[in-house]
Coordinates of C-alpha atoms in Angstrom, one line a residue:
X1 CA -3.5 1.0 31.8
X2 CA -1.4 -1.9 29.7
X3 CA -3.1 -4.2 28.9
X4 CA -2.6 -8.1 29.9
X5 CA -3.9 -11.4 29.9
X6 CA -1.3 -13.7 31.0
X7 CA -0.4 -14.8 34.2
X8 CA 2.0 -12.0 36.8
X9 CA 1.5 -11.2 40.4
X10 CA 1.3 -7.4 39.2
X11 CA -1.9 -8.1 37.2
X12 CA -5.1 -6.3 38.2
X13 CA -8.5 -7.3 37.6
X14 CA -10.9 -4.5 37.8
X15 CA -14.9 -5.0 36.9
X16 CA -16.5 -2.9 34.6
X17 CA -13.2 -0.9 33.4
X18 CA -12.9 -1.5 29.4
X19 CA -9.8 -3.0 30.3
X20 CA -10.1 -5.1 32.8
X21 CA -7.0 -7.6 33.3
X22 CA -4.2 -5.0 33.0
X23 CA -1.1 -3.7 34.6
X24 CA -1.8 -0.4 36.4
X25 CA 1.1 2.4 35.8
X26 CA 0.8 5.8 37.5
X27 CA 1.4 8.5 35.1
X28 CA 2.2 11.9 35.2
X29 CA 1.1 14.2 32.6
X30 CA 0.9 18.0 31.1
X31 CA -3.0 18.8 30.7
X32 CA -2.2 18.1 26.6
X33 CA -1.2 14.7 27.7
X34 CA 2.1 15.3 27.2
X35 CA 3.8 12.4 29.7
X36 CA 6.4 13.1 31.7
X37 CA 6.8 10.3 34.0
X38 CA 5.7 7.1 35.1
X39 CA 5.9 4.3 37.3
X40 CA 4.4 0.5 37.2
X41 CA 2.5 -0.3 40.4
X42 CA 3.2 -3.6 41.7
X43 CA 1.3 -3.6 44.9
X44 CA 2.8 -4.3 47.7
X45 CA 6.4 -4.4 46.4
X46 CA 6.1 -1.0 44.6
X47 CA 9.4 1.1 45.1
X48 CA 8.2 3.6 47.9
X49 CA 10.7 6.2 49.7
X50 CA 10.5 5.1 53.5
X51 CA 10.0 9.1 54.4
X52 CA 7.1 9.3 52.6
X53 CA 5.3 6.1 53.8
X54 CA 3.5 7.4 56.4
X55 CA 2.0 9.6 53.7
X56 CA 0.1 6.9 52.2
X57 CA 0.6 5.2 48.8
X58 CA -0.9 8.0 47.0
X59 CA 0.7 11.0 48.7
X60 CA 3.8 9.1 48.2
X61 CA 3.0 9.4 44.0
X62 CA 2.7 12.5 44.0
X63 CA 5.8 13.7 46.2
X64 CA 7.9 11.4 44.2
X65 CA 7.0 13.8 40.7
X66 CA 7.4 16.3 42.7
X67 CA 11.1 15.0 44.0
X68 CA 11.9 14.7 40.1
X69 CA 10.6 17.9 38.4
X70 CA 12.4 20.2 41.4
X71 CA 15.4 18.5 40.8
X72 CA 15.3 19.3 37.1
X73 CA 13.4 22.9 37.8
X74 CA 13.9 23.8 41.4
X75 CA 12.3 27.4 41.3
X76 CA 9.8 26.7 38.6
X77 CA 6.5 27.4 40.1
X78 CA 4.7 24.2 39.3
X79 CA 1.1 23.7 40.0
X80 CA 0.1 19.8 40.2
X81 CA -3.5 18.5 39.6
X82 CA -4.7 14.8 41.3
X83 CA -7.7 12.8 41.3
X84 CA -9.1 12.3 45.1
X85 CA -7.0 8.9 45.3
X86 CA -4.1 10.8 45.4
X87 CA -5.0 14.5 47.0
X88 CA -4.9 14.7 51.4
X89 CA -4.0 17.4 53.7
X90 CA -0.8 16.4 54.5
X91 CA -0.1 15.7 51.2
X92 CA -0.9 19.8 50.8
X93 CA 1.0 20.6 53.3
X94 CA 4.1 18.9 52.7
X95 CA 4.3 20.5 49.3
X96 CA 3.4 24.0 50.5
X97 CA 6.5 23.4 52.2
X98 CA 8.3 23.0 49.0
X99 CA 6.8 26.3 47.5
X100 CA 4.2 23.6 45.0
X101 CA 0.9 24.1 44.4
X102 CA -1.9 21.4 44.4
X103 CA -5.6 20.6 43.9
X104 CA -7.7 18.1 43.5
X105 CA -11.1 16.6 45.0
X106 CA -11.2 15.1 48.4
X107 CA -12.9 12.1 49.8
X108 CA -15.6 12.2 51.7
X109 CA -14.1 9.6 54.1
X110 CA -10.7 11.9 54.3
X111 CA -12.6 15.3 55.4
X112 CA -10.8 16.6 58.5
X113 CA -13.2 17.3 61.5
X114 CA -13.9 20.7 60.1
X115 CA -17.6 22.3 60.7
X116 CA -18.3 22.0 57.2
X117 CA -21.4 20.5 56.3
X118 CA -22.1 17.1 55.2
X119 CA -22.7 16.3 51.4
X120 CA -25.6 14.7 52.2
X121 CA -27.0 17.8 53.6
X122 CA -25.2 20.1 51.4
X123 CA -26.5 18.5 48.2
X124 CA -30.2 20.0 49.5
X125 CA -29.0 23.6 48.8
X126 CA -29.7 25.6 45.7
X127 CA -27.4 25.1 42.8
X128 CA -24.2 27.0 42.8
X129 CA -24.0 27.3 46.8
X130 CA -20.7 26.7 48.1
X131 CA -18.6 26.8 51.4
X132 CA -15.1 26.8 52.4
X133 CA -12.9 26.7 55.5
X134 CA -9.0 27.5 55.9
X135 CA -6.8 25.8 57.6
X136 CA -4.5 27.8 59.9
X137 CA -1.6 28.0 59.6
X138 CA -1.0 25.8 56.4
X139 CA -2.9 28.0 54.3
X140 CA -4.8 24.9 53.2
X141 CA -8.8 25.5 51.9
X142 CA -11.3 22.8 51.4
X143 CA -14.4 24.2 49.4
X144 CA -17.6 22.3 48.5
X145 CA -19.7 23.6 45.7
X146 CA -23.0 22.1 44.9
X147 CA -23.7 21.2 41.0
X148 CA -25.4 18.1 39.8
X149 CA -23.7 16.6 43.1
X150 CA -21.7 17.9 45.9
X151 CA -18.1 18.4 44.9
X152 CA -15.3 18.9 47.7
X153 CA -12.0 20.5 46.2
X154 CA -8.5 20.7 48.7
X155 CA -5.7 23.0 47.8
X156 CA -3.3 25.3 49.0
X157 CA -4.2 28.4 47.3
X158 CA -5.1 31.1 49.2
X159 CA -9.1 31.6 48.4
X160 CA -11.8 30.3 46.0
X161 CA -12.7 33.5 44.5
X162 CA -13.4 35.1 42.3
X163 CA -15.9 33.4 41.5
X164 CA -17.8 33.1 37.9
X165 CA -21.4 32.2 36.1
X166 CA -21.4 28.8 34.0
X167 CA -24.3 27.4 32.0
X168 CA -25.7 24.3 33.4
X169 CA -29.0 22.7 32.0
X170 CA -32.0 22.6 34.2
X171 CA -33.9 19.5 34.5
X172 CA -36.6 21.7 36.6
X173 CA -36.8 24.7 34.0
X174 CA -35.9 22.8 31.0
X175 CA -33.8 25.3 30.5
X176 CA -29.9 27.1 31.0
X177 CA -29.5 28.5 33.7
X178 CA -26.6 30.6 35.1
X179 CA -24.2 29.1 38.0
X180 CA -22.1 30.4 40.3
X181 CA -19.1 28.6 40.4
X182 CA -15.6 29.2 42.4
X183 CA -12.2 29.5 40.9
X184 CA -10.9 26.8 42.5
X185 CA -13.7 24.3 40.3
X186 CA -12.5 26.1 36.9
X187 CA -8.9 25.7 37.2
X188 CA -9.3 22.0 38.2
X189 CA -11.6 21.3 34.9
X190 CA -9.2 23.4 32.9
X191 CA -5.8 21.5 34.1
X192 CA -7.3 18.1 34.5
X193 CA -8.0 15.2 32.1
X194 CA -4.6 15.1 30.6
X195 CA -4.0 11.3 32.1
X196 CA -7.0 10.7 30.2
X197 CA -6.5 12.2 26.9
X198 CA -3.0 10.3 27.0
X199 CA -4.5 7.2 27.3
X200 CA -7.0 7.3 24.6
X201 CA -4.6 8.7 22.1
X202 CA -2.0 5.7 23.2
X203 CA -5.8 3.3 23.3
X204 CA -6.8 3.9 19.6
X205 CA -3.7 3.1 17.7
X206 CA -1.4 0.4 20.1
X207 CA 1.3 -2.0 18.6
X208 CA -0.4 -4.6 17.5
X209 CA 2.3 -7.1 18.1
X210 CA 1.4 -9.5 20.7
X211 CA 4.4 -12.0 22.6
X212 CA 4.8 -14.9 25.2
X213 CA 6.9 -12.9 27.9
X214 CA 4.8 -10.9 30.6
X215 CA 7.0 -7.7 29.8
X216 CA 6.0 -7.6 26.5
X217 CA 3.4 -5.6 26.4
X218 CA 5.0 -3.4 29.0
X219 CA 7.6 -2.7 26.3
X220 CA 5.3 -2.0 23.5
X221 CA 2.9 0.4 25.4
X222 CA 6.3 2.3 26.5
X223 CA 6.9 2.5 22.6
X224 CA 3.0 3.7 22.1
X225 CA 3.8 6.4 25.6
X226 CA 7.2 7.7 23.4
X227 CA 4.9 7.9 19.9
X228 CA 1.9 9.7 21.7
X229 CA 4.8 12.2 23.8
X230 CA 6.3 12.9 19.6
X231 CA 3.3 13.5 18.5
X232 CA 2.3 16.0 21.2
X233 CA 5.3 17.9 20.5
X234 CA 5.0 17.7 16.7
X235 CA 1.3 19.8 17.3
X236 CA 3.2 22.5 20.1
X237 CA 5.5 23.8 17.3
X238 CA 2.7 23.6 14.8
X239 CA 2.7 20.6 13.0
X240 CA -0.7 19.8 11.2
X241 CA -0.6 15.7 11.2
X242 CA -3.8 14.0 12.9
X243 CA -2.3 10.7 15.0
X244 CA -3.1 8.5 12.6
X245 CA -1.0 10.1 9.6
X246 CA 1.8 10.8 12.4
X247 CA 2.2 7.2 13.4
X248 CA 1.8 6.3 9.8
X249 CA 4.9 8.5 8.5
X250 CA 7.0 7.0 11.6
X251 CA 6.4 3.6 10.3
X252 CA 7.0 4.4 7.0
X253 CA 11.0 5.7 7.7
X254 CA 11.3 2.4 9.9
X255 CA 10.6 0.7 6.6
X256 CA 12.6 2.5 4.6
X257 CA 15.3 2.8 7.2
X258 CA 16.1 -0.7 8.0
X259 CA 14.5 -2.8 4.8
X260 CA 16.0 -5.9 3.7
X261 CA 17.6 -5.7 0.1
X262 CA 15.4 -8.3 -2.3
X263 CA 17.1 -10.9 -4.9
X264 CA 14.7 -9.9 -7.4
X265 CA 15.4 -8.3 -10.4
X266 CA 15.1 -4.4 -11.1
X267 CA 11.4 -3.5 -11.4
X268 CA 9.1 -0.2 -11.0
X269 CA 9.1 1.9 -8.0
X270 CA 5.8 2.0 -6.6
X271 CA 4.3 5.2 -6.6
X272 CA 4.3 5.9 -2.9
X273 CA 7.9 5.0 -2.6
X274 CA 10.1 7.3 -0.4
X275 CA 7.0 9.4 -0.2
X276 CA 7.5 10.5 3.7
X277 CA 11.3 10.8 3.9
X278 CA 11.1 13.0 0.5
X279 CA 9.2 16.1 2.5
X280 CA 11.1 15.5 6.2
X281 CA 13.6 17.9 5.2
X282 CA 16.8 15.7 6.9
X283 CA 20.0 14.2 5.7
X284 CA 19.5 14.9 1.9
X285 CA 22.8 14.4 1.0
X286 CA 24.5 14.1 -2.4
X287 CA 26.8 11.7 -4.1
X288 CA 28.7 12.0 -7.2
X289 CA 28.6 9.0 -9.4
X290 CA 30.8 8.2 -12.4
X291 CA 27.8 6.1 -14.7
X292 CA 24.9 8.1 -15.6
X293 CA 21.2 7.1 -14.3
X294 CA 17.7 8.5 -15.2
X295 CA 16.8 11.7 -12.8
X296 CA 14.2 10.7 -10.7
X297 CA 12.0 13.8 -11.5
X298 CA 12.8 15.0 -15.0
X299 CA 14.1 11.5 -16.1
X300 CA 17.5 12.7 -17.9
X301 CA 20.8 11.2 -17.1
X302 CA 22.1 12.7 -14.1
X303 CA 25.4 12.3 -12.7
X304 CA 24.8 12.4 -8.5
X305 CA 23.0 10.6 -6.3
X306 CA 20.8 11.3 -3.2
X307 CA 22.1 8.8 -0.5
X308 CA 19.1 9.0 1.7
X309 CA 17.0 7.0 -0.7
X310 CA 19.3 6.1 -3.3
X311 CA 17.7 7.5 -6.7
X312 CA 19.5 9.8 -9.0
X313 CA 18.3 13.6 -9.0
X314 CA 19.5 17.1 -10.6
X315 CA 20.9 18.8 -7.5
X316 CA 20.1 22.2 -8.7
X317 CA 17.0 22.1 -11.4
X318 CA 15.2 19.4 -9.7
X319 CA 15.6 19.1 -6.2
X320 CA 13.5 21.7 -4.7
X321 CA 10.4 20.4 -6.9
X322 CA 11.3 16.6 -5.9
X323 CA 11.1 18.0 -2.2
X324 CA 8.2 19.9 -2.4
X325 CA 4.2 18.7 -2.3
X326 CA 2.1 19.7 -5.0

């Protein structure tokens, strides 16, 4: 959600959301929160293919992901997960077709005519009771499972076992108790949420630079979407900064990058000066220059010149300890 104040025909208002004037964008995301596409909704003029408008609006979503990542991975056996805005039988079965997987909760108002019972009566059974019907010929299973309240779960896997014992809390024995609960339930709470984690990550630390135009803010949350998306990678190959440091150390070569030369006269470095772009391990390169300047480790005259951040160093008994934290 971007959020937005202004006046636009796109704007949503929705009550009790923490952000409740906003443009709505639908996201698609790894279950890290890792996002790999999106697309702004502008209600009734939102791009949608004409074959899949008989699909619905949010069948349509999803099939257009899935036109994109089988175009760049045709044979990859992808496995999509959907809130119940988005998940419907045809939707399974269309993408079943394509040799996709999909899961996700189903609406009570969707349900097919199938002789499955009725939450309401469902809800009445003992914790951990479930039931499920196939579909045939579209290998298709819906399976309701009874927890705190009845849960209905479409996909087109093949069965909902095996099934395992989870630890819920007991309001009536004040106690844990062991329930059964099918496979289909785990792999849905184990791949989902990662919509969600991407928008808090992008939520705690936005660009805080407010403007005029109505795509303003569009841009700068697309800048905050690119930031998150480094930052996810910089943790998969084992990077160790929190988000905070991360955006931090981006900001800080932005500085140093593109800052304005000052008319003032020569004066001390600060002490944090070139501190991030000393240990990012890039571009050190080394000039030769003909006056002597003070090292900027050992302080001796040295001859060269790092060009990155322009301060005189001892290529050979002092750059490895200028480059290295203490």
């Amino acid at each position: 959600m971007v959020p937005y104040y202004g006046g636009h025909g796109s704007k949503q208002f929705i009550r009790g959301k923490p952000i409740r004037w906003r443009y709505k964008v639908w996201v698609e995301t790894t279950k890290k929160g890792y996002i790999e596409w999106f697309e702004p909704y502008q209600g009734s003029t939102t791009i949608i293919s004409e074959k899949y408008r008989p699909l619905g609006l949010g069948a349509s979503v999803v099939l257009q992901f899935a036109d994109i990542i089988q175009s760049q991975c045709e044979n990859a056996p992808f496995h999509i997960f959907c809130d119940n805005f988005f998940t419907s039988l045809p939707l399974l079965a269309e993408l079943t077709s394509r040799g996709l997987k999909c899961s996700g909760p189903l609406r009570e108002n969707i349900l097919p005519d199938w002789p499955l019972e009725k939450s309401s009566l469902f809800k009445k059974k003992s914790r951990g009771s479930f039931d499920y019907l196939l579909e045939e010929n579209q290998n298709n299973i819906v399976c309701k499972w009874n927890d705190n309240s009845v849960v209905t779960i479409a996909s087109n896997l093949t069965s909902p076992f095996p099934t395992q014992q989870v630890k819920r809390f007991s309001q009536k024995e004040k106690k844990m108790i062991h329930v059964e609960q099918p496979c289909l339930i785990k792999q849905y709470n184990e791949n989902m949420g990662g919509v969600d984690r991407a928008d808090q990550n992008i939520s705690l630390y936005r660009v805080g630079i407010s403007g005029k135009k109505w795509y303003f803010c569009l841009f700068s949350h697309a800048l905050d979407m690119a930031e998150q998306n480094a930052w996810q990678l910089h943790k998969h190959s084992g990077g160790k900064m929190d988000h905070l440091r991360f955006r931090r150390c981006i900001a800080a070569g932005f500085l140093e990058t593109y800052k304005k030369e000052t008319k003032r006269g020569p004066s001390k470095p600060g002490k944090y000066l070139h501190y991030e772009s000393r240990y990012d391990r890039m571009d050190h390169l080394v000039n030769y220059q003909e006056k002597q300047t003070r090292c900027a480790f050992c302080h001796k005259q040295a001859v060269f010149r790092f060009q990155k951040y322009d301060v005189a160093l001892h290529p050979i008994m002092c750059f490895l300890s200028y480059h290295t934290k203490n």
